mmCIF file of C-alpha atoms in Angstrom:
data_model
loop_
_atom_site.group_PDB
_atom_site.id
_atom_site.type_symbol
_atom_site.label_atom_id
_atom_site.label_comp_id
_atom_site.label_asym_id
_atom_site.label_seq_id
_atom_site.Cartn_x
_atom_site.Cartn_y
_atom_site.Cartn_z
ATOM 1 C CA SER A 9 14.639 -10.548 4.673
ATOM 2 C CA GLN A 10 13.414 -7.800 2.391
ATOM 3 C CA GLN A 11 10.418 -8.610 0.209
ATOM 4 C CA GLY A 12 9.857 -6.381 -2.765
ATOM 5 C CA GLU A 13 13.001 -4.471 -3.596
ATOM 6 C CA GLU A 14 12.794 -2.078 -6.501
ATOM 7 C CA ASP A 15 15.582 -0.834 -8.645
ATOM 8 C CA PRO A 16 16.680 1.624 -9.614
ATOM 9 C CA GLN A 17 16.008 3.748 -6.549
ATOM 10 C CA ALA A 18 15.753 6.799 -8.768
ATOM 11 C CA LEU A 19 15.288 7.229 -12.508
ATOM 12 C CA SER A 20 15.365 10.438 -14.509
ATOM 13 C CA ILE A 21 14.274 10.463 -18.155
ATOM 14 C CA GLN A 22 13.046 12.827 -20.842
ATOM 15 C CA GLU A 23 9.411 13.034 -21.846
ATOM 16 C CA GLY A 24 8.659 10.519 -24.590
ATOM 17 C CA GLU A 25 11.228 7.984 -23.410
ATOM 18 C CA ASN A 26 10.351 4.652 -21.873
ATOM 19 C CA ALA A 27 10.884 3.974 -18.180
ATOM 20 C CA THR A 28 11.595 0.518 -16.808
ATOM 21 C CA MET A 29 11.491 -0.284 -13.117
ATOM 22 C CA ASN A 30 12.306 -3.634 -11.596
ATOM 23 C CA CYS A 31 11.193 -5.419 -8.471
ATOM 24 C CA SER A 32 12.670 -8.496 -6.837
ATOM 25 C CA TYR A 33 11.225 -10.546 -4.026
ATOM 26 C CA LYS A 34 12.294 -13.505 -1.952
ATOM 27 C CA THR A 35 9.325 -15.764 -1.187
ATOM 28 C CA SER A 36 6.589 -17.362 -3.272
ATOM 29 C CA ILE A 37 3.723 -15.049 -4.037
ATOM 30 C CA ASN A 38 0.028 -15.187 -4.907
ATOM 31 C CA ASN A 39 0.179 -11.920 -6.768
ATOM 32 C CA LEU A 40 2.230 -8.783 -7.213
ATOM 33 C CA GLN A 41 0.732 -5.313 -7.447
ATOM 34 C CA TRP A 42 2.246 -2.076 -8.681
ATOM 35 C CA TYR A 43 1.252 1.268 -7.177
ATOM 36 C CA ARG A 44 2.072 4.885 -7.919
ATOM 37 C CA GLN A 45 2.436 7.579 -5.287
ATOM 38 C CA ASN A 46 2.723 11.259 -6.037
ATOM 39 C CA SER A 47 4.758 13.116 -3.455
ATOM 40 C CA GLY A 48 3.063 12.934 -0.061
ATOM 41 C CA ARG A 49 -0.172 11.620 -1.519
ATOM 42 C CA GLY A 50 -2.094 8.344 -1.616
ATOM 43 C CA LEU A 51 -1.302 5.089 -3.377
ATOM 44 C CA VAL A 52 -2.887 4.616 -6.767
ATOM 45 C CA HIS A 53 -3.256 1.041 -7.955
ATOM 46 C CA LEU A 54 -1.782 0.388 -11.398
ATOM 47 C CA ILE A 55 -1.768 -3.320 -12.150
ATOM 48 C CA LEU A 56 -2.151 -6.664 -10.359
ATOM 49 C CA ILE A 57 -0.396 -9.667 -11.877
ATOM 50 C CA ARG A 58 -1.012 -13.143 -10.555
ATOM 51 C CA SER A 59 1.653 -15.781 -10.034
ATOM 52 C CA ASN A 60 0.398 -17.796 -13.023
ATOM 53 C CA GLU A 61 0.576 -14.799 -15.363
ATOM 54 C CA ARG A 62 3.673 -13.657 -17.212
ATOM 55 C CA GLU A 63 2.660 -10.321 -18.690
ATOM 56 C CA LYS A 64 -0.132 -7.769 -18.407
ATOM 57 C CA HIS A 65 -0.862 -4.520 -20.172
ATOM 58 C CA SER A 66 -2.859 -1.482 -19.198
ATOM 59 C CA GLY A 67 -2.675 1.501 -21.511
ATOM 60 C CA ARG A 68 0.969 2.641 -21.573
ATOM 61 C CA LEU A 69 1.887 0.224 -18.789
ATOM 62 C CA ARG A 70 3.348 -3.226 -19.267
ATOM 63 C CA VAL A 71 4.124 -5.504 -16.345
ATOM 64 C CA THR A 72 6.038 -8.759 -16.538
ATOM 65 C CA LEU A 73 6.485 -11.408 -13.894
ATOM 66 C CA ASP A 74 9.176 -14.085 -13.786
ATOM 67 C CA THR A 75 8.459 -16.354 -10.827
ATOM 68 C CA SER A 76 11.563 -18.447 -11.488
ATOM 69 C CA LYS A 77 13.717 -15.359 -10.940
ATOM 70 C CA LYS A 78 11.323 -13.877 -8.383
ATOM 71 C CA SER A 79 11.242 -10.599 -10.244
ATOM 72 C CA SER A 80 8.839 -8.247 -11.967
ATOM 73 C CA SER A 81 9.249 -5.226 -14.188
ATOM 74 C CA LEU A 82 7.049 -2.227 -14.880
ATOM 75 C CA LEU A 83 7.484 -0.511 -18.224
ATOM 76 C CA ILE A 84 5.936 2.881 -18.891
ATOM 77 C CA THR A 85 6.062 3.717 -22.582
ATOM 78 C CA ALA A 86 6.104 7.220 -24.059
ATOM 79 C CA SER A 87 6.456 8.794 -20.637
ATOM 80 C CA ARG A 88 4.889 12.141 -19.748
ATOM 81 C CA ALA A 89 5.789 14.729 -17.135
ATOM 82 C CA ALA A 90 2.628 13.660 -15.285
ATOM 83 C CA ASP A 91 4.174 10.204 -14.774
ATOM 84 C CA THR A 92 6.621 11.763 -12.317
ATOM 85 C CA ALA A 93 5.994 9.882 -9.069
ATOM 86 C CA SER A 94 7.285 7.051 -6.903
ATOM 87 C CA TYR A 95 6.427 3.544 -8.035
ATOM 88 C CA PHE A 96 6.126 0.633 -5.627
ATOM 89 C CA CYS A 97 5.736 -3.073 -6.041
ATOM 90 C CA ALA A 98 3.839 -4.953 -3.363
ATOM 91 C CA THR A 99 3.657 -8.709 -2.943
ATOM 92 C CA ASP A 100 0.987 -10.943 -1.477
ATOM 93 C CA ARG A 101 3.034 -13.845 -0.152
ATOM 94 C CA VAL A 102 1.957 -17.472 -0.126
ATOM 95 C CA ARG A 103 1.210 -18.294 3.499
ATOM 96 C CA GLY A 104 -1.268 -20.476 5.327
ATOM 97 C CA GLY A 105 -4.287 -18.397 6.281
ATOM 98 C CA SER A 106 -3.083 -15.457 4.242
ATOM 99 C CA GLN A 107 -5.412 -12.481 4.412
ATOM 100 C CA GLY A 108 -3.717 -10.737 1.532
ATOM 101 C CA ASN A 109 -1.659 -8.198 3.403
ATOM 102 C CA LEU A 110 0.912 -6.648 1.124
ATOM 103 C CA ILE A 111 4.646 -6.269 1.587
ATOM 104 C CA PHE A 112 5.934 -3.142 -0.131
ATOM 105 C CA GLY A 113 9.321 -2.351 -1.566
ATOM 106 C CA LYS A 114 11.141 0.917 -1.064
ATOM 107 C CA GLY A 115 10.068 2.235 -4.440
ATOM 108 C CA THR A 116 11.581 3.822 -7.509
ATOM 109 C CA LYS A 117 11.387 7.602 -7.756
ATOM 110 C CA LEU A 118 10.728 8.461 -11.408
ATOM 111 C CA SER A 119 11.316 11.955 -12.724
ATOM 112 C CA VAL A 120 10.159 12.749 -16.253
ATOM 113 C CA LYS A 121 11.552 16.002 -17.584
ATOM 114 C CA PRO A 122 9.480 17.941 -20.122
ATOM 115 C CA GLU B 27 -15.800 5.043 -9.599
ATOM 116 C CA PRO B 28 -15.991 3.846 -5.967
ATOM 117 C CA GLU B 29 -13.119 4.908 -3.773
ATOM 118 C CA VAL B 30 -11.798 4.576 -0.255
ATOM 119 C CA THR B 31 -12.066 7.770 1.755
ATOM 120 C CA GLN B 32 -10.221 8.755 4.915
ATOM 121 C CA THR B 33 -10.669 11.497 7.481
ATOM 122 C CA PRO B 34 -9.074 13.638 8.634
ATOM 123 C CA SER B 35 -6.470 14.314 5.962
ATOM 124 C CA HIS B 36 -4.129 15.764 8.593
ATOM 125 C CA GLN B 37 -4.044 15.362 12.369
ATOM 126 C CA VAL B 38 -1.692 17.000 14.839
ATOM 127 C CA THR B 39 -1.724 15.694 18.384
ATOM 128 C CA GLN B 40 0.283 15.843 21.574
ATOM 129 C CA MET B 41 2.259 12.822 22.747
ATOM 130 C CA GLY B 42 0.127 10.639 25.003
ATOM 131 C CA GLN B 43 -3.165 11.695 23.445
ATOM 132 C CA GLU B 44 -5.584 9.290 21.802
ATOM 133 C CA VAL B 45 -6.345 9.608 18.099
ATOM 134 C CA ILE B 46 -8.955 7.941 15.928
ATOM 135 C CA LEU B 47 -8.399 7.720 12.212
ATOM 136 C CA ARG B 48 -11.450 7.042 10.103
ATOM 137 C CA CYS B 49 -11.910 5.226 6.838
ATOM 138 C CA VAL B 50 -14.868 4.434 4.629
ATOM 139 C CA PRO B 51 -13.949 1.401 2.493
ATOM 140 C CA ILE B 52 -15.525 0.623 -0.845
ATOM 141 C CA SER B 53 -19.072 -0.438 -0.056
ATOM 142 C CA ASN B 54 -19.140 -4.062 -1.233
ATOM 143 C CA HIS B 55 -15.638 -4.914 -0.043
ATOM 144 C CA LEU B 56 -15.103 -7.462 2.707
ATOM 145 C CA TYR B 57 -11.408 -7.175 3.580
ATOM 146 C CA PHE B 58 -9.979 -4.107 5.257
ATOM 147 C CA TYR B 59 -6.425 -3.103 6.015
ATOM 148 C CA TRP B 60 -4.390 -0.403 7.708
ATOM 149 C CA TYR B 61 -0.869 0.431 6.597
ATOM 150 C CA ARG B 62 1.474 3.217 7.587
ATOM 151 C CA GLN B 63 4.350 5.025 5.910
ATOM 152 C CA ILE B 64 6.876 6.899 7.977
ATOM 153 C CA LEU B 65 8.270 9.832 6.015
ATOM 154 C CA GLY B 66 10.810 8.665 3.462
ATOM 155 C CA GLN B 67 10.305 4.990 4.266
ATOM 156 C CA LYS B 68 8.321 2.186 2.737
ATOM 157 C CA VAL B 69 4.703 1.354 3.356
ATOM 158 C CA GLU B 70 4.283 -1.120 6.238
ATOM 159 C CA PHE B 71 1.366 -3.417 6.971
ATOM 160 C CA LEU B 72 -0.340 -2.918 10.333
ATOM 161 C CA VAL B 73 -3.496 -5.014 10.460
ATOM 162 C CA SER B 74 -6.095 -6.817 8.386
ATOM 163 C CA PHE B 75 -9.762 -7.133 9.327
ATOM 164 C CA TYR B 76 -12.419 -9.492 8.062
ATOM 165 C CA ASN B 77 -15.809 -10.604 9.314
ATOM 166 C CA ASN B 78 -15.690 -8.134 12.196
ATOM 167 C CA GLU B 79 -12.443 -9.333 13.643
ATOM 168 C CA ILE B 80 -8.707 -8.900 13.235
ATOM 169 C CA SER B 81 -7.394 -11.577 10.898
ATOM 170 C CA GLU B 82 -3.723 -10.671 10.979
ATOM 171 C CA LYS B 83 -1.506 -8.037 12.571
ATOM 172 C CA SER B 84 2.126 -7.049 12.360
ATOM 173 C CA GLU B 85 4.618 -6.527 15.171
ATOM 174 C CA ILE B 86 3.977 -2.792 14.885
ATOM 175 C CA PHE B 87 0.331 -3.281 15.868
ATOM 176 C CA ASP B 88 0.834 -3.494 19.625
ATOM 177 C CA ASP B 89 -1.617 -2.951 22.471
ATOM 178 C CA GLN B 90 -1.713 0.782 21.784
ATOM 179 C CA PHE B 91 -3.522 0.130 18.534
ATOM 180 C CA SER B 92 -7.062 -1.084 17.974
ATOM 181 C CA VAL B 93 -9.423 -1.293 15.023
ATOM 182 C CA GLU B 94 -13.161 -1.279 14.840
ATOM 183 C CA ARG B 95 -15.958 -1.375 12.320
ATOM 184 C CA PRO B 96 -18.596 0.442 14.364
ATOM 185 C CA ASP B 97 -21.242 0.366 11.650
ATOM 186 C CA GLY B 98 -21.708 -0.918 8.138
ATOM 187 C CA SER B 99 -19.539 1.699 6.513
ATOM 188 C CA ASN B 100 -16.779 3.033 8.778
ATOM 189 C CA PHE B 101 -13.501 1.354 9.694
ATOM 190 C CA THR B 102 -11.419 3.047 12.363
ATOM 191 C CA LEU B 103 -7.883 2.847 13.707
ATOM 192 C CA LYS B 104 -7.367 4.049 17.268
ATOM 193 C CA ILE B 105 -4.015 4.810 18.789
ATOM 194 C CA ARG B 106 -4.547 4.921 22.528
ATOM 195 C CA SER B 107 -1.531 6.901 23.704
ATOM 196 C CA THR B 108 0.434 8.358 20.835
ATOM 197 C CA LYS B 109 4.222 8.408 20.737
ATOM 198 C CA LEU B 110 6.523 10.586 18.671
ATOM 199 C CA GLU B 111 7.393 7.584 16.511
ATOM 200 C CA ASP B 112 3.732 7.146 15.540
ATOM 201 C CA SER B 113 4.108 10.176 13.268
ATOM 202 C CA ALA B 114 3.437 8.818 9.797
ATOM 203 C CA MET B 115 0.959 8.671 6.942
ATOM 204 C CA TYR B 116 -1.725 6.094 7.717
ATOM 205 C CA PHE B 117 -3.455 4.397 4.809
ATOM 206 C CA CYS B 118 -6.642 2.405 4.839
ATOM 207 C CA ALA B 119 -7.223 -0.136 2.082
ATOM 208 C CA SER B 120 -10.017 -2.482 1.119
ATOM 209 C CA ALA B 121 -10.450 -5.453 -1.180
ATOM 210 C CA GLY B 122 -13.430 -7.428 -2.366
ATOM 211 C CA LEU B 123 -11.705 -10.761 -1.902
ATOM 212 C CA VAL B 124 -8.377 -11.991 -0.568
ATOM 213 C CA GLY B 125 -5.825 -11.847 -3.337
ATOM 214 C CA GLU B 126 -7.686 -9.186 -5.273
ATOM 215 C CA THR B 127 -6.674 -5.594 -5.853
ATOM 216 C CA GLN B 128 -6.352 -3.531 -2.708
ATOM 217 C CA TYR B 129 -7.624 -0.003 -3.135
ATOM 218 C CA PHE B 130 -6.013 2.580 -0.918
ATOM 219 C CA GLY B 131 -7.436 5.747 0.537
ATOM 220 C CA PRO B 132 -5.650 9.099 0.296
ATOM 221 C CA GLY B 133 -4.173 8.701 3.782
ATOM 222 C CA THR B 134 -4.168 10.598 7.071
ATOM 223 C CA ARG B 135 -0.963 12.390 7.898
ATOM 224 C CA LEU B 136 -0.481 12.120 11.667
ATOM 225 C CA LEU B 137 2.014 14.330 13.441
ATOM 226 C CA VAL B 138 2.716 13.665 17.111
ATOM 227 C CA LEU B 139 4.400 16.517 18.975
#
C-alpha cells in the first residue's frame, strides 16, 4: 500500500495567492514531515508535526494533521516565485523497533507565476 | 547552521564498477540514513544506521550495497557492482534522535552507463 500520497500532483498559482497541498497516509504514524525540493536538488526540511499535534506554523507555512482521517495539509500563504518547487510529505510509521525511516509520497509540483 | 554534506555531487561510472558515496552527517547526530530517488520517482528508503550497525534496511538494499562509518565523521554507501538501474540521486540524512527531524544532504547524482 502507498504511504504518503500527495494531491494535487501539480498546482499552478499566481504570486500572492495561497497554495494548499494535501497528503494522505494509511498507517499510524509517529510524525509527519514536509520537505521541499527544487528541481534536481536536495531535500529541504520545512516542518515536522507529531501525531499528538493538530497544527503548526513556521513563517508563511501552516501544517495541519488529522490523524482520524490520516491526512495532512501544507498551506503556503502569500506565495512567491521562489516557492516554485516540489513538496513532499514523509511519514515515520508506528512500528516495533522503528528507527525513524521515512516513507515519502510522490509529491506536489508547485509552480508560482510572477 | 550545521548541515549534511555529500561528495561527490555527481558520479558517472561503468556498469559493474564499484562506487563509494560519501556523507558527513551533522556532528552531534546519532542516526544516519541513505535514501535514493530515481529520476521522476519518489524518494525511497535504503538503510538506517545507529551505534555502528545497520538498524533497518529495505528490500532495495541487497548484498550489492554496504554502509560504513569509518571514522567519527564520515558515513559511506558502497555499491559493489553497479547496475544500470542503480542510476539515481542518493541522499544521506541524519537525525539527533529517532522521531526527530531528518536533515538531508544535497545528494549525489549517480549515473551508471
